[in-house]
């Protein structure tokens, strides 16, 4: 499906990866419905996307942790464009692993943002696309390689992202029972240089938001149900998953 035919709902539209993806879609002439917390920033992003060629940009300021009315909120976003044939889910929070080990409120916050909320929006999005998305409809959720194996450095975040990845994989399997209908793709990102990770030391494996956006954009047209971004993380995480426990417990990652 060409970008000009895309009517895309973007959840977490103010993340760096979401903005990079939206710019690509705008330049293809897509319509966009942006959901995020900061109304002023949403308006700024919308003006930028219109100048880049978006056929229409609609903004919906809301806290995505509020999942009390996800079906109606998604329907309103879809109606603003005359329907939706794609939903992209980007938001998340890294949290503080050390604090989460002793402060259950921090652990709950990490899980609520990265799994509980994201799962509710994913399920509602799947229902919307299955009912009315038409041919070529797609749900793309950005998860993390952190969910591939529990590690002492970030296992609360990793558990939440791992749960989201399994949920999206299940939605993809559900969609596959109806060939020609909607698709679902999980994009597992590695290290990404965004404001969320600004405090972390960078290295050669770090990607830019633009690199992740290219994978997300490709996922809208083909591939899946799981894509690693960048691709090299597929083999890195395969190696990490295959490390025997007797060795893994001595590795500080």
mmCIF file of C-alpha atoms in Angstrom:
data_model
loop_
_atom_site.group_PDB
_atom_site.id
_atom_site.type_symbol
_atom_site.label_atom_id
_atom_site.label_comp_id
_atom_site.label_asym_id
_atom_site.label_seq_id
_atom_site.Cartn_x
_atom_site.Cartn_y
_atom_site.Cartn_z
ATOM 1 C CA UNK A 1 0.000 0.000 0.000
ATOM 2 C CA UNK A 2 1.402 3.397 -0.942
ATOM 3 C CA UNK A 3 1.991 5.997 1.717
ATOM 4 C CA UNK A 4 -0.622 8.305 0.183
ATOM 5 C CA UNK A 5 -3.267 5.652 0.918
ATOM 6 C CA UNK A 6 -2.213 5.266 4.521
ATOM 7 C CA UNK A 7 -4.401 6.578 7.344
ATOM 8 C CA UNK A 8 -2.242 6.056 10.400
ATOM 9 C CA UNK A 9 -2.966 6.339 14.124
ATOM 10 C CA UNK A 10 0.242 6.965 16.075
ATOM 11 C CA UNK A 11 0.256 6.214 19.814
ATOM 12 C CA UNK A 12 3.103 7.926 21.621
ATOM 13 C CA UNK A 13 3.505 10.342 18.721
ATOM 14 C CA UNK A 14 6.016 12.548 20.532
ATOM 15 C CA UNK A 15 8.709 9.896 20.912
ATOM 16 C CA UNK A 16 11.785 10.449 18.786
ATOM 17 C CA UNK A 17 11.162 7.233 16.844
ATOM 18 C CA UNK A 18 7.537 8.163 16.232
ATOM 19 C CA UNK A 19 8.427 11.637 14.967
ATOM 20 C CA UNK A 20 11.016 10.184 12.575
ATOM 21 C CA UNK A 21 8.470 7.669 11.245
ATOM 22 C CA UNK A 22 5.763 10.309 10.892
ATOM 23 C CA UNK A 23 8.087 12.496 8.832
ATOM 24 C CA UNK A 24 8.625 9.631 6.385
ATOM 25 C CA UNK A 25 4.893 9.015 6.137
ATOM 26 C CA UNK A 26 4.138 12.731 5.755
ATOM 27 C CA UNK A 27 6.535 12.964 2.829
ATOM 28 C CA UNK A 28 4.566 10.116 1.194
ATOM 29 C CA UNK A 29 1.298 12.016 1.641
ATOM 30 C CA UNK A 30 -0.232 9.910 4.420
ATOM 31 C CA UNK A 31 -2.933 11.043 6.813
ATOM 32 C CA UNK A 32 -1.949 10.939 10.469
ATOM 33 C CA UNK A 33 -3.759 10.986 13.806
ATOM 34 C CA UNK A 34 -1.322 11.721 16.618
ATOM 35 C CA UNK A 35 -1.937 10.732 20.255
ATOM 36 C CA UNK A 36 0.314 11.950 23.051
ATOM 37 C CA UNK A 37 0.248 13.851 26.327
ATOM 38 C CA UNK A 38 1.599 17.306 25.426
ATOM 39 C CA UNK A 39 -0.965 19.260 23.396
ATOM 40 C CA UNK A 40 1.413 22.102 22.567
ATOM 41 C CA UNK A 41 4.114 19.785 21.274
ATOM 42 C CA UNK A 42 1.557 17.779 19.306
ATOM 43 C CA UNK A 43 0.459 20.965 17.544
ATOM 44 C CA UNK A 44 4.076 21.818 16.750
ATOM 45 C CA UNK A 45 4.726 18.350 15.328
ATOM 46 C CA UNK A 46 1.482 18.493 13.328
ATOM 47 C CA UNK A 47 2.469 21.791 11.698
ATOM 48 C CA UNK A 48 5.842 20.325 10.743
ATOM 49 C CA UNK A 49 4.250 17.210 9.239
ATOM 50 C CA UNK A 50 1.839 19.294 7.167
ATOM 51 C CA UNK A 51 4.717 21.266 5.677
ATOM 52 C CA UNK A 52 6.375 17.952 4.780
ATOM 53 C CA UNK A 53 3.366 16.855 2.729
ATOM 54 C CA UNK A 54 0.963 15.019 5.033
ATOM 55 C CA UNK A 55 -2.535 14.892 3.550
ATOM 56 C CA UNK A 56 -3.960 15.634 6.987
ATOM 57 C CA UNK A 57 -2.778 15.651 10.587
ATOM 58 C CA UNK A 58 -5.129 15.397 13.560
ATOM 59 C CA UNK A 59 -4.022 15.671 17.186
ATOM 60 C CA UNK A 60 -5.518 14.069 20.297
ATOM 61 C CA UNK A 61 -3.874 15.090 23.561
ATOM 62 C CA UNK A 62 -4.281 12.418 26.229
ATOM 63 C CA UNK A 63 -2.396 10.332 28.735
ATOM 64 C CA UNK A 64 -2.088 6.857 27.231
ATOM 65 C CA UNK A 65 -1.919 5.351 30.715
ATOM 66 C CA UNK A 66 -5.644 6.051 30.812
ATOM 67 C CA UNK A 67 -7.087 2.979 29.132
ATOM 68 C CA UNK A 68 -10.686 3.437 30.282
ATOM 69 C CA UNK A 69 -11.962 4.272 26.798
ATOM 70 C CA UNK A 70 -9.399 2.917 24.342
ATOM 71 C CA UNK A 71 -11.954 1.635 21.753
ATOM 72 C CA UNK A 72 -13.807 4.951 21.536
ATOM 73 C CA UNK A 73 -10.585 6.982 21.536
ATOM 74 C CA UNK A 74 -9.190 4.936 18.672
ATOM 75 C CA UNK A 75 -12.476 5.153 16.795
ATOM 76 C CA UNK A 76 -12.454 8.954 17.151
ATOM 77 C CA UNK A 77 -8.915 9.078 15.792
ATOM 78 C CA UNK A 78 -9.904 6.827 12.888
ATOM 79 C CA UNK A 79 -13.033 8.865 12.142
ATOM 80 C CA UNK A 80 -10.950 12.044 11.907
ATOM 81 C CA UNK A 81 -9.273 10.528 8.827
ATOM 82 C CA UNK A 82 -12.300 8.752 7.368
ATOM 83 C CA UNK A 83 -11.019 5.452 8.776
ATOM 84 C CA UNK A 84 -7.658 3.965 9.756
ATOM 85 C CA UNK A 85 -5.610 1.224 8.116
ATOM 86 C CA UNK A 86 -2.533 1.369 10.361
ATOM 87 C CA UNK A 87 -1.776 1.800 14.052
ATOM 88 C CA UNK A 88 1.754 2.401 15.307
ATOM 89 C CA UNK A 89 2.635 2.068 19.006
ATOM 90 C CA UNK A 90 5.844 3.714 20.186
ATOM 91 C CA UNK A 91 5.707 4.795 23.785
ATOM 92 C CA UNK A 92 7.573 3.432 26.769
ATOM 93 C CA UNK A 93 9.696 4.312 29.768
ATOM 94 C CA UNK A 94 13.076 2.865 30.735
ATOM 95 C CA UNK A 95 12.648 3.378 34.471
ATOM 96 C CA UNK A 96 15.198 2.780 37.204
ATOM 97 C CA UNK A 97 16.038 -0.919 37.615
ATOM 98 C CA UNK A 98 17.948 -0.490 40.882
ATOM 99 C CA UNK A 99 15.095 1.484 42.425
ATOM 100 C CA UNK A 100 12.475 -0.945 41.113
ATOM 101 C CA UNK A 101 14.133 -3.814 42.998
ATOM 102 C CA UNK A 102 13.146 -2.270 46.326
ATOM 103 C CA UNK A 103 10.459 0.267 45.388
ATOM 104 C CA UNK A 104 7.388 -1.531 44.092
ATOM 105 C CA UNK A 105 5.818 1.730 42.932
ATOM 106 C CA UNK A 106 8.689 2.202 40.486
ATOM 107 C CA UNK A 107 8.293 -1.403 39.317
ATOM 108 C CA UNK A 108 4.549 -0.892 38.879
ATOM 109 C CA UNK A 109 5.170 2.318 36.899
ATOM 110 C CA UNK A 110 7.558 0.584 34.497
ATOM 111 C CA UNK A 111 5.157 -2.326 33.978
ATOM 112 C CA UNK A 112 2.098 -0.063 33.675
ATOM 113 C CA UNK A 113 3.600 2.041 30.894
ATOM 114 C CA UNK A 114 5.456 -0.641 28.958
ATOM 115 C CA UNK A 115 2.959 -3.478 29.264
ATOM 116 C CA UNK A 116 -0.411 -2.849 30.906
ATOM 117 C CA UNK A 117 -1.218 0.307 28.977
ATOM 118 C CA UNK A 118 0.458 -0.760 25.742
ATOM 119 C CA UNK A 119 -1.358 -4.108 25.848
ATOM 120 C CA UNK A 120 -4.749 -2.438 26.235
ATOM 121 C CA UNK A 121 -4.109 -0.121 23.283
ATOM 122 C CA UNK A 122 -2.737 -3.038 21.217
ATOM 123 C CA UNK A 123 -5.850 -5.142 21.797
ATOM 124 C CA UNK A 124 -8.187 -2.266 21.007
ATOM 125 C CA UNK A 125 -6.154 -1.457 17.885
ATOM 126 C CA UNK A 126 -6.326 -5.074 16.738
ATOM 127 C CA UNK A 127 -10.099 -5.008 17.079
ATOM 128 C CA UNK A 128 -10.364 -1.725 15.149
ATOM 129 C CA UNK A 129 -8.156 -2.927 12.294
ATOM 130 C CA UNK A 130 -9.812 -6.328 12.110
ATOM 131 C CA UNK A 131 -13.272 -4.763 11.905
ATOM 132 C CA UNK A 132 -12.608 -1.879 9.557
ATOM 133 C CA UNK A 133 -8.958 -1.683 8.466
ATOM 134 C CA UNK A 134 -9.447 -3.415 5.140
ATOM 135 C CA UNK A 135 -6.761 -4.997 2.967
ATOM 136 C CA UNK A 136 -3.270 -3.961 3.959
ATOM 137 C CA UNK A 137 -4.220 -2.974 7.500
ATOM 138 C CA UNK A 138 -1.313 -3.264 9.908
ATOM 139 C CA UNK A 139 -0.503 -2.914 13.600
ATOM 140 C CA UNK A 140 3.152 -2.223 14.381
ATOM 141 C CA UNK A 141 4.323 -2.169 17.990
ATOM 142 C CA UNK A 142 7.821 -1.069 18.930
ATOM 143 C CA UNK A 143 9.131 -3.329 21.694
ATOM 144 C CA UNK A 144 12.679 -4.057 22.830
ATOM 145 C CA UNK A 145 15.350 -6.711 22.634
ATOM 146 C CA UNK A 146 15.399 -6.429 26.433
ATOM 147 C CA UNK A 147 12.424 -8.784 26.447
ATOM 148 C CA UNK A 148 14.345 -11.649 24.872
ATOM 149 C CA UNK A 149 16.126 -12.795 28.051
ATOM 150 C CA UNK A 150 15.981 -11.612 31.627
ATOM 151 C CA UNK A 151 19.158 -9.798 32.651
ATOM 152 C CA UNK A 152 20.090 -8.256 35.979
ATOM 153 C CA UNK A 153 20.625 -4.807 34.445
ATOM 154 C CA UNK A 154 17.027 -4.234 33.311
ATOM 155 C CA UNK A 155 14.758 -7.195 33.997
ATOM 156 C CA UNK A 156 11.713 -5.210 35.118
ATOM 157 C CA UNK A 157 11.712 -3.202 31.886
ATOM 158 C CA UNK A 158 12.622 -6.363 29.979
ATOM 159 C CA UNK A 159 9.767 -8.344 31.511
ATOM 160 C CA UNK A 160 7.262 -5.665 30.501
ATOM 161 C CA UNK A 161 8.607 -5.453 26.952
ATOM 162 C CA UNK A 162 8.801 -9.238 26.698
ATOM 163 C CA UNK A 163 5.147 -9.445 27.658
ATOM 164 C CA UNK A 164 4.235 -6.875 25.031
ATOM 165 C CA UNK A 165 6.201 -8.769 22.390
ATOM 166 C CA UNK A 166 4.365 -12.013 23.186
ATOM 167 C CA UNK A 167 1.014 -10.225 23.071
ATOM 168 C CA UNK A 168 1.764 -8.695 19.666
ATOM 169 C CA UNK A 169 3.030 -12.046 18.407
ATOM 170 C CA UNK A 170 -0.273 -13.551 19.477
ATOM 171 C CA UNK A 171 -2.221 -10.837 17.671
ATOM 172 C CA UNK A 172 -0.168 -11.566 14.538
ATOM 173 C CA UNK A 173 -1.070 -15.250 14.853
ATOM 174 C CA UNK A 174 -4.742 -14.305 15.311
ATOM 175 C CA UNK A 175 -4.642 -12.153 12.176
ATOM 176 C CA UNK A 176 -2.926 -14.918 10.205
ATOM 177 C CA UNK A 177 -6.052 -17.073 10.543
ATOM 178 C CA UNK A 178 -7.740 -14.677 8.113
ATOM 179 C CA UNK A 179 -5.447 -14.429 5.050
ATOM 180 C CA UNK A 180 -5.695 -11.112 3.245
ATOM 181 C CA UNK A 181 -6.746 -9.258 6.365
ATOM 182 C CA UNK A 182 -4.742 -7.281 8.877
ATOM 183 C CA UNK A 183 -1.126 -7.967 9.906
ATOM 184 C CA UNK A 184 0.709 -7.339 13.161
ATOM 185 C CA UNK A 185 4.453 -6.796 13.492
ATOM 186 C CA UNK A 186 6.654 -6.465 16.564
ATOM 187 C CA UNK A 187 9.732 -4.304 16.026
ATOM 188 C CA UNK A 188 12.333 -5.200 18.654
ATOM 189 C CA UNK A 189 14.666 -2.245 18.958
ATOM 190 C CA UNK A 190 18.150 -2.415 20.398
ATOM 191 C CA UNK A 191 19.905 0.598 21.877
ATOM 192 C CA UNK A 192 18.411 3.813 20.452
ATOM 193 C CA UNK A 193 19.771 7.306 21.011
ATOM 194 C CA UNK A 194 16.670 9.167 22.208
ATOM 195 C CA UNK A 195 15.880 11.582 25.053
ATOM 196 C CA UNK A 196 14.867 8.518 27.130
ATOM 197 C CA UNK A 197 18.434 7.181 26.919
ATOM 198 C CA UNK A 198 20.253 10.510 26.974
ATOM 199 C CA UNK A 199 21.876 9.662 30.336
ATOM 200 C CA UNK A 200 23.443 6.437 29.067
ATOM 201 C CA UNK A 201 26.903 6.058 27.557
ATOM 202 C CA UNK A 202 26.711 5.401 23.809
ATOM 203 C CA UNK A 203 28.625 2.808 21.774
ATOM 204 C CA UNK A 204 28.858 1.305 18.279
ATOM 205 C CA UNK A 205 25.615 -0.679 18.623
ATOM 206 C CA UNK A 206 23.501 2.414 19.186
ATOM 207 C CA UNK A 207 21.017 3.339 16.449
ATOM 208 C CA UNK A 208 19.356 6.621 15.584
ATOM 209 C CA UNK A 209 15.581 7.132 15.692
ATOM 210 C CA UNK A 210 15.711 7.483 11.908
ATOM 211 C CA UNK A 211 17.185 3.977 11.553
ATOM 212 C CA UNK A 212 14.351 2.512 13.644
ATOM 213 C CA UNK A 213 11.817 4.533 11.632
ATOM 214 C CA UNK A 214 13.051 2.896 8.432
ATOM 215 C CA UNK A 215 12.378 -0.545 9.922
ATOM 216 C CA UNK A 216 8.923 0.510 11.141
ATOM 217 C CA UNK A 217 8.057 1.946 7.746
ATOM 218 C CA UNK A 218 9.161 -1.260 6.020
ATOM 219 C CA UNK A 219 7.177 -3.328 8.542
ATOM 220 C CA UNK A 220 4.026 -1.495 7.498
ATOM 221 C CA UNK A 221 4.341 -3.031 4.029
ATOM 222 C CA UNK A 222 5.936 -6.433 4.585
ATOM 223 C CA UNK A 223 7.773 -8.773 6.910
ATOM 224 C CA UNK A 224 7.264 -9.887 10.448
ATOM 225 C CA UNK A 225 5.785 -10.982 12.699
ATOM 226 C CA UNK A 226 9.045 -10.019 14.440
ATOM 227 C CA UNK A 227 11.694 -7.650 13.103
ATOM 228 C CA UNK A 228 14.869 -6.615 14.915
ATOM 229 C CA UNK A 229 16.008 -3.026 14.564
ATOM 230 C CA UNK A 230 18.722 -2.777 13.408
ATOM 231 C CA UNK A 231 18.820 -6.329 11.998
ATOM 232 C CA UNK A 232 22.092 -7.247 13.719
ATOM 233 C CA UNK A 233 20.206 -7.535 17.031
ATOM 234 C CA UNK A 234 18.527 -10.692 15.726
ATOM 235 C CA UNK A 235 21.870 -12.478 15.851
ATOM 236 C CA UNK A 236 23.096 -10.747 19.002
ATOM 237 C CA UNK A 237 20.004 -11.793 20.928
ATOM 238 C CA UNK A 238 20.125 -15.304 19.469
ATOM 239 C CA UNK A 239 23.629 -15.632 20.869
ATOM 240 C CA UNK A 240 22.546 -14.220 24.244
ATOM 241 C CA UNK A 241 19.586 -16.597 24.446
ATOM 242 C CA UNK A 242 21.860 -19.570 23.712
ATOM 243 C CA UNK A 243 24.391 -18.822 26.444
ATOM 244 C CA UNK A 244 24.093 -21.617 29.036
ATOM 245 C CA UNK A 245 22.859 -20.478 32.448
ATOM 246 C CA UNK A 246 26.083 -21.636 34.070
ATOM 247 C CA UNK A 247 27.973 -19.129 31.935
ATOM 248 C CA UNK A 248 25.273 -16.448 31.752
ATOM 249 C CA UNK A 249 25.163 -15.897 35.497
ATOM 250 C CA UNK A 250 28.805 -14.764 35.368
ATOM 251 C CA UNK A 251 28.164 -12.233 32.595
ATOM 252 C CA UNK A 252 27.433 -8.705 33.764
ATOM 253 C CA UNK A 253 25.004 -7.439 31.132
#
